[in-house]
Coordinates of C-alpha atoms and ligand atoms in Angstrom, one line a residue:
X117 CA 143.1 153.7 165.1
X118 CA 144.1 151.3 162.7
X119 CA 141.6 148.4 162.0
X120 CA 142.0 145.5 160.1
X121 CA 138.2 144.1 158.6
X122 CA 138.5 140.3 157.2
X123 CA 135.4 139.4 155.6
X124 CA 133.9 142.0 152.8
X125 CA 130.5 141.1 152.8
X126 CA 127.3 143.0 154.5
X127 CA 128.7 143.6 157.9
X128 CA 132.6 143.9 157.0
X129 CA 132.1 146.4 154.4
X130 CA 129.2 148.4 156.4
X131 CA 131.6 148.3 160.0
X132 CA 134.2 149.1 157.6
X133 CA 133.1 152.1 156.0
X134 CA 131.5 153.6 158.9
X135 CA 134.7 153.1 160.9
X136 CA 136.6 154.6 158.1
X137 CA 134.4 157.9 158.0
X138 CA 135.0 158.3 161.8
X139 CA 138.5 158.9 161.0
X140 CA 139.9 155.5 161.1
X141 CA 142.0 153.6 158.7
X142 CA 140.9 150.5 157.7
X143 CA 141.9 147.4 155.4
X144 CA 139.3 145.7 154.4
X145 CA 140.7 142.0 153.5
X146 CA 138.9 139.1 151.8
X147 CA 139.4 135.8 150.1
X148 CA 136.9 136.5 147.2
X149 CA 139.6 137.5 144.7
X150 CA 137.0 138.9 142.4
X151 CA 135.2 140.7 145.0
X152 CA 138.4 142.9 146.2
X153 CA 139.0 143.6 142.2
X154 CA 135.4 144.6 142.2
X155 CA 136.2 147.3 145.4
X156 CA 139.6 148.5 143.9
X157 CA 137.8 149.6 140.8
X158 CA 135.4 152.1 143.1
X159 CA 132.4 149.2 142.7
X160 CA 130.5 147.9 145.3
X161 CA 129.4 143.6 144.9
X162 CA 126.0 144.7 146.5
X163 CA 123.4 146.8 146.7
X164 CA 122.9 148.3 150.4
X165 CA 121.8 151.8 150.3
X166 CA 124.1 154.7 150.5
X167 CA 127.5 152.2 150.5
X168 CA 128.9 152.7 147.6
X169 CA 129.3 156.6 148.1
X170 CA 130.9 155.7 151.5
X171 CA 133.2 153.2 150.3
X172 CA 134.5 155.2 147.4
X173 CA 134.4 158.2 149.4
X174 CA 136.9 156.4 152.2
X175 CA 138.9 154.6 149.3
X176 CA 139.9 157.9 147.4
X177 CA 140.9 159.7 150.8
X178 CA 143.2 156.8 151.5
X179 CA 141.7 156.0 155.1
X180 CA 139.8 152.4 153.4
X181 CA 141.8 149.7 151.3
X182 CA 141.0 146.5 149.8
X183 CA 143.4 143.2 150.1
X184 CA 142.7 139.4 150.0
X185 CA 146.0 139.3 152.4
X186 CA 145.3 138.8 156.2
X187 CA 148.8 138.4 156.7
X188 CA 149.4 142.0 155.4
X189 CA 146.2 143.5 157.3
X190 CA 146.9 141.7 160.5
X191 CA 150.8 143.0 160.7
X192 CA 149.6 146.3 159.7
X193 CA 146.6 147.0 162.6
X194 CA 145.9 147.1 165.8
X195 CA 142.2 145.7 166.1
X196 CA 141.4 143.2 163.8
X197 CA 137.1 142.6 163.2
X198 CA 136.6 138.6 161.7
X199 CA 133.4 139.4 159.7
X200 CA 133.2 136.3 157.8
X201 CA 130.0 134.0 156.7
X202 CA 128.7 131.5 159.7
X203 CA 126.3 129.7 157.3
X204 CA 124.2 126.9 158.4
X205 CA 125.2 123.5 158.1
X206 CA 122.9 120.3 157.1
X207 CA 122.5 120.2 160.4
X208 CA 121.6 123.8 161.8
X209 CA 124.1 124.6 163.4
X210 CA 126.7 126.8 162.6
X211 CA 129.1 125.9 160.2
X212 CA 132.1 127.7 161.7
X213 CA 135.3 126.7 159.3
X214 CA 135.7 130.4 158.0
X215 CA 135.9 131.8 161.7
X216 CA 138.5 128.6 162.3
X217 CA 140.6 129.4 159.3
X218 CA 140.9 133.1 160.0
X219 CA 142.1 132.7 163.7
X220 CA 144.4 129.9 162.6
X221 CA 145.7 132.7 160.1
X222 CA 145.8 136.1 162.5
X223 CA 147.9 133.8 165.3
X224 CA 150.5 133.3 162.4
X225 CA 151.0 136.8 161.7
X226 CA 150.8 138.4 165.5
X227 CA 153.6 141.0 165.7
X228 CA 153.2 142.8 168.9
X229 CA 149.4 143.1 170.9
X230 CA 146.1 142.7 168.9
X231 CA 142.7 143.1 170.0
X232 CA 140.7 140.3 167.9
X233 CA 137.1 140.9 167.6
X234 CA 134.3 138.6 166.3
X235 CA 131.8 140.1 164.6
X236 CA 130.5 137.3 163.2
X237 CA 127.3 135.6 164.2
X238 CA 128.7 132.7 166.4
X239 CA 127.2 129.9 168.9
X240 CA 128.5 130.5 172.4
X241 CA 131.9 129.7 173.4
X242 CA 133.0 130.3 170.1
X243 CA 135.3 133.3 171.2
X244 CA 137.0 130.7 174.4
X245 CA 138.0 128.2 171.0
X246 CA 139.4 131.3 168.8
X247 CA 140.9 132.3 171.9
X248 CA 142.6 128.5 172.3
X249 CA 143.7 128.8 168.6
X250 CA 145.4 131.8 168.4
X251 CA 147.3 130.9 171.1
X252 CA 148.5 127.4 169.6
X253 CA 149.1 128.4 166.3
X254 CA 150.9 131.9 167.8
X255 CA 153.3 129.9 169.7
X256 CA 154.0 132.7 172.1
X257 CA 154.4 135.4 169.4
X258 CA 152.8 138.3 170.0
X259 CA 150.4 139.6 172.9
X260 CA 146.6 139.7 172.1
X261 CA 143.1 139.5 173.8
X262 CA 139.5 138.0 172.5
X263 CA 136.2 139.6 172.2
X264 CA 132.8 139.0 171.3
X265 CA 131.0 142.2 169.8
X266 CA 128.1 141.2 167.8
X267 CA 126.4 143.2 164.8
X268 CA 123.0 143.9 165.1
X269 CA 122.4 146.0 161.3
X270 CA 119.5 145.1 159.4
X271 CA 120.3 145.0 155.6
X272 CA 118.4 148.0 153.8
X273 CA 119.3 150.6 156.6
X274 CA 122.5 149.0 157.8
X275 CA 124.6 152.7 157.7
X276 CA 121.8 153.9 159.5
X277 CA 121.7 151.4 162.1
X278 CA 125.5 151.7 162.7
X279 CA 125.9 154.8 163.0
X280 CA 123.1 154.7 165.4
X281 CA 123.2 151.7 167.2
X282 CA 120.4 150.6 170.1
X283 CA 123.6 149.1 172.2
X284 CA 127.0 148.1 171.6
X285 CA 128.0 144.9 173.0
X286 CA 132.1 144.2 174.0
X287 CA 132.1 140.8 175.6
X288 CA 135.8 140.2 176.9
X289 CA 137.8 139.6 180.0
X290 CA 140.1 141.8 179.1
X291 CA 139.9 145.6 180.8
X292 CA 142.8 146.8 178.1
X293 CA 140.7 145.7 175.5
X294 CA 137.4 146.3 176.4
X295 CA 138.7 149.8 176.6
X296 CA 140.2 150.1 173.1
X297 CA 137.0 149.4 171.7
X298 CA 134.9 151.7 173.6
X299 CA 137.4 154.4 172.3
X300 CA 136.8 152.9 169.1
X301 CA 132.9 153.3 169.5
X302 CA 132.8 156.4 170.8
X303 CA 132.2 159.1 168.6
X304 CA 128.4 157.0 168.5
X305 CA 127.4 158.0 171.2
X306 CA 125.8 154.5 172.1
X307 CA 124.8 152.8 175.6
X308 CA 127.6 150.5 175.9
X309 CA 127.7 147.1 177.7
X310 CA 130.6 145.5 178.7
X311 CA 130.4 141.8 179.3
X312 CA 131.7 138.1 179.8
X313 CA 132.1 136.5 176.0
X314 CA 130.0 134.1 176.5
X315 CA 127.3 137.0 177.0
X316 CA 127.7 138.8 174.3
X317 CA 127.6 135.8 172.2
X318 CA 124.6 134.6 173.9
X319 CA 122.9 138.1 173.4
X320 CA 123.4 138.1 169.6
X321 CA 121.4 134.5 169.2
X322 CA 118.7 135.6 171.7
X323 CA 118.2 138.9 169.9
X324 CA 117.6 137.4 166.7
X325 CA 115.3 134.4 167.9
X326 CA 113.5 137.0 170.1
X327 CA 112.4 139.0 167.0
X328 CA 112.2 135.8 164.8
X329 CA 109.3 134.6 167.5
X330 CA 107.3 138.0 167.3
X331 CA 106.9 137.7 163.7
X332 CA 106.3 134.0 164.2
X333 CA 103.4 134.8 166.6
X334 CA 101.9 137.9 164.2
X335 CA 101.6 134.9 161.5
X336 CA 99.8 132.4 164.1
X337 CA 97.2 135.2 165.0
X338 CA 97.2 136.2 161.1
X339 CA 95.8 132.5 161.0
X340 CA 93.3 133.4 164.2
X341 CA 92.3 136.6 162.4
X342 CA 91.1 135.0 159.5
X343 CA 89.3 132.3 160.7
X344 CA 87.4 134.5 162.7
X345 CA 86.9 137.0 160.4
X346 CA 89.3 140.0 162.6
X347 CA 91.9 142.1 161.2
X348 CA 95.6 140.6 162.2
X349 CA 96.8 144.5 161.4
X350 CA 94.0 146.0 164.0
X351 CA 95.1 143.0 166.6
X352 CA 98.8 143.5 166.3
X353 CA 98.3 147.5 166.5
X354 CA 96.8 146.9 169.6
X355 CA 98.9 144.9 171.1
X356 CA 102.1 146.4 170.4
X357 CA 101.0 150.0 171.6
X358 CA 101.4 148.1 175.4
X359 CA 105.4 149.6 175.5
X360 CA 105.9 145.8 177.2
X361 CA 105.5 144.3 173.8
X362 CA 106.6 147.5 171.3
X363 CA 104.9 147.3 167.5
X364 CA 107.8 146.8 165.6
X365 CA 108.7 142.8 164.0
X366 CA 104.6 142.3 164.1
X367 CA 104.3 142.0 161.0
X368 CA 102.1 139.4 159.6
X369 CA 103.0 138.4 155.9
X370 CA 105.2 135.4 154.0
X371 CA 107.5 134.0 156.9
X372 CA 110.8 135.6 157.7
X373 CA 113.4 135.2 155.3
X374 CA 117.3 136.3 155.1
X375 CA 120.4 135.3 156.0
X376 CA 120.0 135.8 159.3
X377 CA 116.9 134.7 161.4
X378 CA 116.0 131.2 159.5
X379 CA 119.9 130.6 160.4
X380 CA 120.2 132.0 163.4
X381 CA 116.8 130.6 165.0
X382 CA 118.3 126.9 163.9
X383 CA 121.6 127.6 165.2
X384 CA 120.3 128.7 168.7
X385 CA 118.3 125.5 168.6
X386 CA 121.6 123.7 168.2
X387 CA 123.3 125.1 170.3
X388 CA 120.5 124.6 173.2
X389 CA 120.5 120.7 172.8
X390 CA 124.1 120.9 172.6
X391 CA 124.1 122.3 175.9
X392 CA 121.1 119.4 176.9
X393 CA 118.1 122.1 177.0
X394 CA 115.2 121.2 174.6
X395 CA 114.1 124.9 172.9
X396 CA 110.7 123.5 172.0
X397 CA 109.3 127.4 171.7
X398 CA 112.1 128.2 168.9
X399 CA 111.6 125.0 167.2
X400 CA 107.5 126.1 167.3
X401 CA 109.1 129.5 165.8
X402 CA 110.8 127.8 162.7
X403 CA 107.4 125.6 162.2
X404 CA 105.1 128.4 162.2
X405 CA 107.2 129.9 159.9
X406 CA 107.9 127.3 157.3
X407 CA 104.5 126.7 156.8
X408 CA 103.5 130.4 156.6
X409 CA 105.1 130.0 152.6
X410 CA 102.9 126.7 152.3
X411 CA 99.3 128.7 154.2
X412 CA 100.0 131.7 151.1
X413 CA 100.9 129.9 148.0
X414 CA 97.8 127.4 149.0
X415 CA 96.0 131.1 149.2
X416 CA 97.1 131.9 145.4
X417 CA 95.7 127.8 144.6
X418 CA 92.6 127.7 146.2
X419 CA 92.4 131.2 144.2
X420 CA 93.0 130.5 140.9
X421 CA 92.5 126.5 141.2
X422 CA 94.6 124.7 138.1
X423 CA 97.6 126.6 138.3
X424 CA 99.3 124.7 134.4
X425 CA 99.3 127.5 131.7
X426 CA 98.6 130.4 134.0
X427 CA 100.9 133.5 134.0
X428 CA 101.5 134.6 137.2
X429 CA 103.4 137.6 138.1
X430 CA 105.2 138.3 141.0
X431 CA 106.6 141.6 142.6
X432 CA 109.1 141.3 144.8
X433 CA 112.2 139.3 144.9
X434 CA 114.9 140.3 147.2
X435 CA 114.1 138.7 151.2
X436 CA 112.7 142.4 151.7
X437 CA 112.8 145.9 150.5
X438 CA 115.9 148.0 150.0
X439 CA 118.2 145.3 149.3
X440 CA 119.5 142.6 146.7
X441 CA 120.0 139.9 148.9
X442 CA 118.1 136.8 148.0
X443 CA 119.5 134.5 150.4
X444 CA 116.5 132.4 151.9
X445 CA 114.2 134.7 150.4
X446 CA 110.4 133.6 150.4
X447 CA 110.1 134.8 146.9
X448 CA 112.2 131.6 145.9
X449 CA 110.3 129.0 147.3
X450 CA 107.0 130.5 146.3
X451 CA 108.1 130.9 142.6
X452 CA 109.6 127.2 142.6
X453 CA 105.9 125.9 143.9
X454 CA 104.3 127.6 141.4
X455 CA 106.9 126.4 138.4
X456 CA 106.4 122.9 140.1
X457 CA 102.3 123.6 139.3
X458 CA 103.1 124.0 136.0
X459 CA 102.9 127.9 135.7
X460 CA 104.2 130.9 134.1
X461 CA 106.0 133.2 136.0
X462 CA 106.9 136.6 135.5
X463 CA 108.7 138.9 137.9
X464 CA 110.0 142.2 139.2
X465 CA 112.3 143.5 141.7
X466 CA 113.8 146.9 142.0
X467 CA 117.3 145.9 142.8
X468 CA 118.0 141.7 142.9
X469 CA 117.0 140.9 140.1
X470 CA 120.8 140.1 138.7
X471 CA 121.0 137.9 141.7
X472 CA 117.9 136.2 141.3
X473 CA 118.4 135.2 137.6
X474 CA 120.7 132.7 139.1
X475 CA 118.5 131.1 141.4
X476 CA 115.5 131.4 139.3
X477 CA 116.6 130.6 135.4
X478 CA 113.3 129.8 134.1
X479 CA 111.5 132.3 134.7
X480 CA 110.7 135.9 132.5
X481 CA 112.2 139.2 134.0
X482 CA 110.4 142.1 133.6
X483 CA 111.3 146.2 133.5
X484 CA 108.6 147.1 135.9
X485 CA 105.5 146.1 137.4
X486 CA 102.9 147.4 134.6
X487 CA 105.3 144.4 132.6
X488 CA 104.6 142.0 134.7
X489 CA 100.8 142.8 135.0
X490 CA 100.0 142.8 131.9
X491 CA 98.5 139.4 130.5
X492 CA 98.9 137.9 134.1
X493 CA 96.2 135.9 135.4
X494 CA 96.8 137.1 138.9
X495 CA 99.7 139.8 140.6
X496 CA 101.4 138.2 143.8
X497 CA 103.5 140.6 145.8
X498 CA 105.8 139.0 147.9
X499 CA 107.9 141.7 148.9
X500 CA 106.8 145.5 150.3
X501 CA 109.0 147.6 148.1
X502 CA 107.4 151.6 148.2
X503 CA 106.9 151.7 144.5
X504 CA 104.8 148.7 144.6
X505 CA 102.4 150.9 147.4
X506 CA 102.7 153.7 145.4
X507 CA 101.3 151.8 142.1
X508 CA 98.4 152.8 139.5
X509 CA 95.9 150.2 140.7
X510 CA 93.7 151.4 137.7
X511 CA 96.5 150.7 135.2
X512 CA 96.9 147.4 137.1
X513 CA 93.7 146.4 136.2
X514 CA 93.8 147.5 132.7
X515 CA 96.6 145.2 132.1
X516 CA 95.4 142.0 134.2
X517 CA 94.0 139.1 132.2
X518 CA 92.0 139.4 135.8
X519 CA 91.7 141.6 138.7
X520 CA 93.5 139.0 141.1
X521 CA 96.1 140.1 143.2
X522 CA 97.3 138.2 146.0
X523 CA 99.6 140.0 148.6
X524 CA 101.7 138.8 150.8
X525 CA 102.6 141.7 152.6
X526 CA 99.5 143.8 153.3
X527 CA 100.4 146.4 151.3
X528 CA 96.9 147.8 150.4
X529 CA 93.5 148.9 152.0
X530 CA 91.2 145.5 151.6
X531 CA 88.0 147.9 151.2
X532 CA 89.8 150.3 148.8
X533 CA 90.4 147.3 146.5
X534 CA 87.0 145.8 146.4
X535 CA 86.2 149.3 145.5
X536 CA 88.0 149.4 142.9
X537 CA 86.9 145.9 141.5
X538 CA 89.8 143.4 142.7
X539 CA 89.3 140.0 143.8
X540 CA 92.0 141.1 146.7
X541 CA 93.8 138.7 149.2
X542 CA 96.0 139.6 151.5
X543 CA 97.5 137.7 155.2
X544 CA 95.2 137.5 157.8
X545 CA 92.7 140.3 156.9
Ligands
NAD1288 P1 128.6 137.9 153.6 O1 128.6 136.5 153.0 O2 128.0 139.0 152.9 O3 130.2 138.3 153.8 C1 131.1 137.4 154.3 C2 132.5 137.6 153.6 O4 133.5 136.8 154.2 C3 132.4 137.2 152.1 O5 132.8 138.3 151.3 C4 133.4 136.0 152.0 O6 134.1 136.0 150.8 C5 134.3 136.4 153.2 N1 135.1 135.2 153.7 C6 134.6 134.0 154.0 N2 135.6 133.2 154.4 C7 136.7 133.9 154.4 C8 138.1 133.7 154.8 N3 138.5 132.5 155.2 N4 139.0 134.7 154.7 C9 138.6 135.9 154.2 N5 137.3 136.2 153.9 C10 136.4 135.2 154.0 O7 128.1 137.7 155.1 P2 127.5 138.9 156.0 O8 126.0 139.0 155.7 O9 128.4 140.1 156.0 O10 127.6 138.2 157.4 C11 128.8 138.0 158.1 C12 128.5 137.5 159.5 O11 127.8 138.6 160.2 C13 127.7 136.3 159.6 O12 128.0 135.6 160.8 C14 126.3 136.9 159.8 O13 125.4 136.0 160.5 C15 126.6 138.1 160.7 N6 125.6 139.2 160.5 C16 125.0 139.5 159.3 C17 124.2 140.6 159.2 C18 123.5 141.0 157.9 O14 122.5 141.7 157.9 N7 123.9 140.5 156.8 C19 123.8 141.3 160.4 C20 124.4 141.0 161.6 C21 125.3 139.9 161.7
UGA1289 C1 117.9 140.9 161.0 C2 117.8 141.7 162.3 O1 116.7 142.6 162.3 C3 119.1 142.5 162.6 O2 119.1 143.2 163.8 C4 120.3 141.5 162.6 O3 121.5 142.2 162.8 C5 120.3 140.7 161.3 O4 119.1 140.1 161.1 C6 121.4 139.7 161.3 O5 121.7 139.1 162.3 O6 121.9 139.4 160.2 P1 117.7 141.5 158.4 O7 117.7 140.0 158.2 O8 118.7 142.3 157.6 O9 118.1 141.8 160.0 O10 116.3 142.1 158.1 P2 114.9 142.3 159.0 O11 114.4 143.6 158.8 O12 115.1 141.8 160.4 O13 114.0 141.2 158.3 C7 114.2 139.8 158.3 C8 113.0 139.1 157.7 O14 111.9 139.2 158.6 C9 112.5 139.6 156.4 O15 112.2 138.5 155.5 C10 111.3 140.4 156.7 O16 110.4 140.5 155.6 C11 110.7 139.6 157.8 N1 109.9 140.5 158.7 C12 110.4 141.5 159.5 C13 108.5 140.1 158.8 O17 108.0 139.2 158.2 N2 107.7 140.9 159.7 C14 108.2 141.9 160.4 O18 107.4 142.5 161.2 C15 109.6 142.2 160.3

């Protein structure tokens, strides 16, 4: 089929390539001038493992191309995908302009029946108002139907989890496009579910909020666990073995960060009031975890007390492994508390740490963690990346001005660290 993607980011690219390796073709189109240069020279603008051999693979067999032209990519496809950004506004709700400008743009280029999918994260009812605008700003030109089909990748494993999705969602009133896209879908083999938009858009919030409040209650029992001297990992392993509850997202450790859940949770609160309902369990989410960021970097105080002067180093950057995204990553707001303290900070990431120089200036970058150890007065690991688990604790040591190490994601054995001599503090253990 031929599929038009407008929004290169995350999602577009991902959908994109994995659409063009089932046989597709696909234009990828975006307004980031620099960012389709970027993808017509065989680069990728981000790090998301295995993309880049995808996306060069599908460019150089002609079935994947790069434009920052919607009029081009809408006249020459059949399906067009609107993955563009929904960030938050001041707000918390959804700021919605990209989604607006792009509909406003496909209506103005209709020639002859489209199938117009948003892929984007949007609040309910979004799909009934891109509906209303294509059909103004279209003034009668061209046939084409709405749907809602919501991405549900994680960054990290995102090819993975699109080639093997849990469900596929197609909210739409339409049977003759509900159908096109389950053509589309099919060489996944995936359970299906065909749906009203306003479903499927409701789905996508829920799903998101669902997961954000399981993390949210492993960091309230982390708090529990500690108090009371349990183990939050022992707790959580026994309550997600119940099948009712499942043991994935129950991990206790920093907060959530991302571009997704911190948004999406506010959004969905938004959205609820708009609609006169008063989410008081999702606005307990988001508490719990904004102050899970305050509960640890009061861990690494109340640890090494007067913070001025102190080198700290930190492992971990990117909002988790396996990715350079540092969009509402903890790592940020732990570093700026302790720069705010007065201390040193050195850090490591495996792959964001071009991003992060831009958030994070004044701080030193390091080639790996035994650089960051050495002459620290404590290690903080804020993000799980494996070749942090798979470090030489004894080389660690070595290097330490002490054998501190704070971690925020329960990387390590608590009793093999006292073992080995470290004044070891980790989230609810
Ligand atoms: P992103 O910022 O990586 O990419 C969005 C792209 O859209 C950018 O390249 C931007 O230049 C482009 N864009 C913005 N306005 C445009 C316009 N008017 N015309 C053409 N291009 C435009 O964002 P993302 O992470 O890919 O997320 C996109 C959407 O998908 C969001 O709604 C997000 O909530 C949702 N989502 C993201 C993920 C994820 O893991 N990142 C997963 C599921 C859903
Ligand atoms: C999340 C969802 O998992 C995807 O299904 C969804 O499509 C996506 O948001 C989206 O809508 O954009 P993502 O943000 O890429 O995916 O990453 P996750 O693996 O969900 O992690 C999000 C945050 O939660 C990270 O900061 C991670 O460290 C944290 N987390 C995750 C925990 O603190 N504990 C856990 O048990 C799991």
């Amino acid at each position: 089929m031929k599929v038009c993607i407008i929004g290169a980011g995350y999602v577009g690219l991902v959908t994109g390539a994995t659409l063009a390796e089932l046989g597709n073709r696909v234009i990828c189109v975006d307004n980031n001038e620099e960012k389709i240069a970027i993808l017509n020279r065989d680069e990728i603008p981000i790090y998301e493992p295995g993309l880049k051999e995808m996306v060069r693979g599908a460019r150089q067999a002609g079935r994947m191309s790069f434009i920052t032209s919607i009029a081009e990519g809408v006249k020459a496809s059949d399906i067009i995908f609107i993955a563009v950004s929904t960030p938050p506004k001041a707000d918390g709700s959804a700021d919605l302009s990209a989604v607006a400008a792009v509909a406003r743009e496909v209506a103005e280029n209709l020639n002859g029946y489209k199938v117009v999918v948003d892929k984007s994260t949007v609040p309910v009812k979004t799909g009934e108002k891109v509906a209303e605008t294509i059909k103004r700003y279209s003034k009668g030109n061209g046939e084409f139907d709405v749907v809602s089909n919501p991405e549900f990748l994680r960054e990290g494993s995102a090819i993975y989890d699109t080639f093997h999705p849990d469900r596929i969602i197609i909210g739409t009133s339409s049977r003759k496009a509900a159908d096109l896209l389950i053509e589309l879908y099919k060489p996944l083999n995936a359970p299906v579910i065909v749906t009203d938009i306003n479903s499927a858009e409701i789905i996508k919030h829920a799903a998101n909020s669902f997961l954000a409040t399981k993390i949210s209650f492993a960091n309230a029992l982390a708090h529990i666990c500690e108090a009371s001297g349990a183990n939050v990992e022992e707790v959580t392993r026994g309550v997600g073995l119940d099948s009712r509850v499942g043991s994935r997202f129950l991990n206790a450790g920093v907060g959530y960060g991302g571009s997704c859940f911190p948004k999406d949770v506010s959004a969905f609160i938004a959205i609820a009031e708009e609609l006169r309902y008063d989410f008081g369990l999702l606005k307990e989410v988001e508490r719990i975890n904004k102050t899970q960021v305050d509960y640890f970097f009061n861990k690494i105080k109340e640890t090494l007390w007067i913070l001025e002067d102190k080198i700290i180093g930190v492992l971990g950057l990117a909002f988790k492994p396996d990715t350079d995204d540092m969009r509402n990553a903890p790592s940020v707001k732990i570093i700026s508390r302790l720069l705010e303290e007065g201390a040193r900070v050195k850090a490591f990431d495996p792959r964001s740490m071009e991003k992060a120089r831009e958030i994070l200036p004044d701080i030193e970058y390091c080639d790996g963690p035994y650089q960051v150890a050495e002459g620290a007065e404590a290690l903080v690991i804020v993000t799980e990346w494996n070749e942090f688990r798979e470090m030489d604790l004894k080389r660690i040591k070595e290097l330490l001005h002490q054998p501190i190490i704070l971690d925020g994601r329960n990387i390590y054995d608590p009793a093999k660290m006292e073992k080995l001599g470290f004044i070891y503090k980790s989230v609810g253990r």
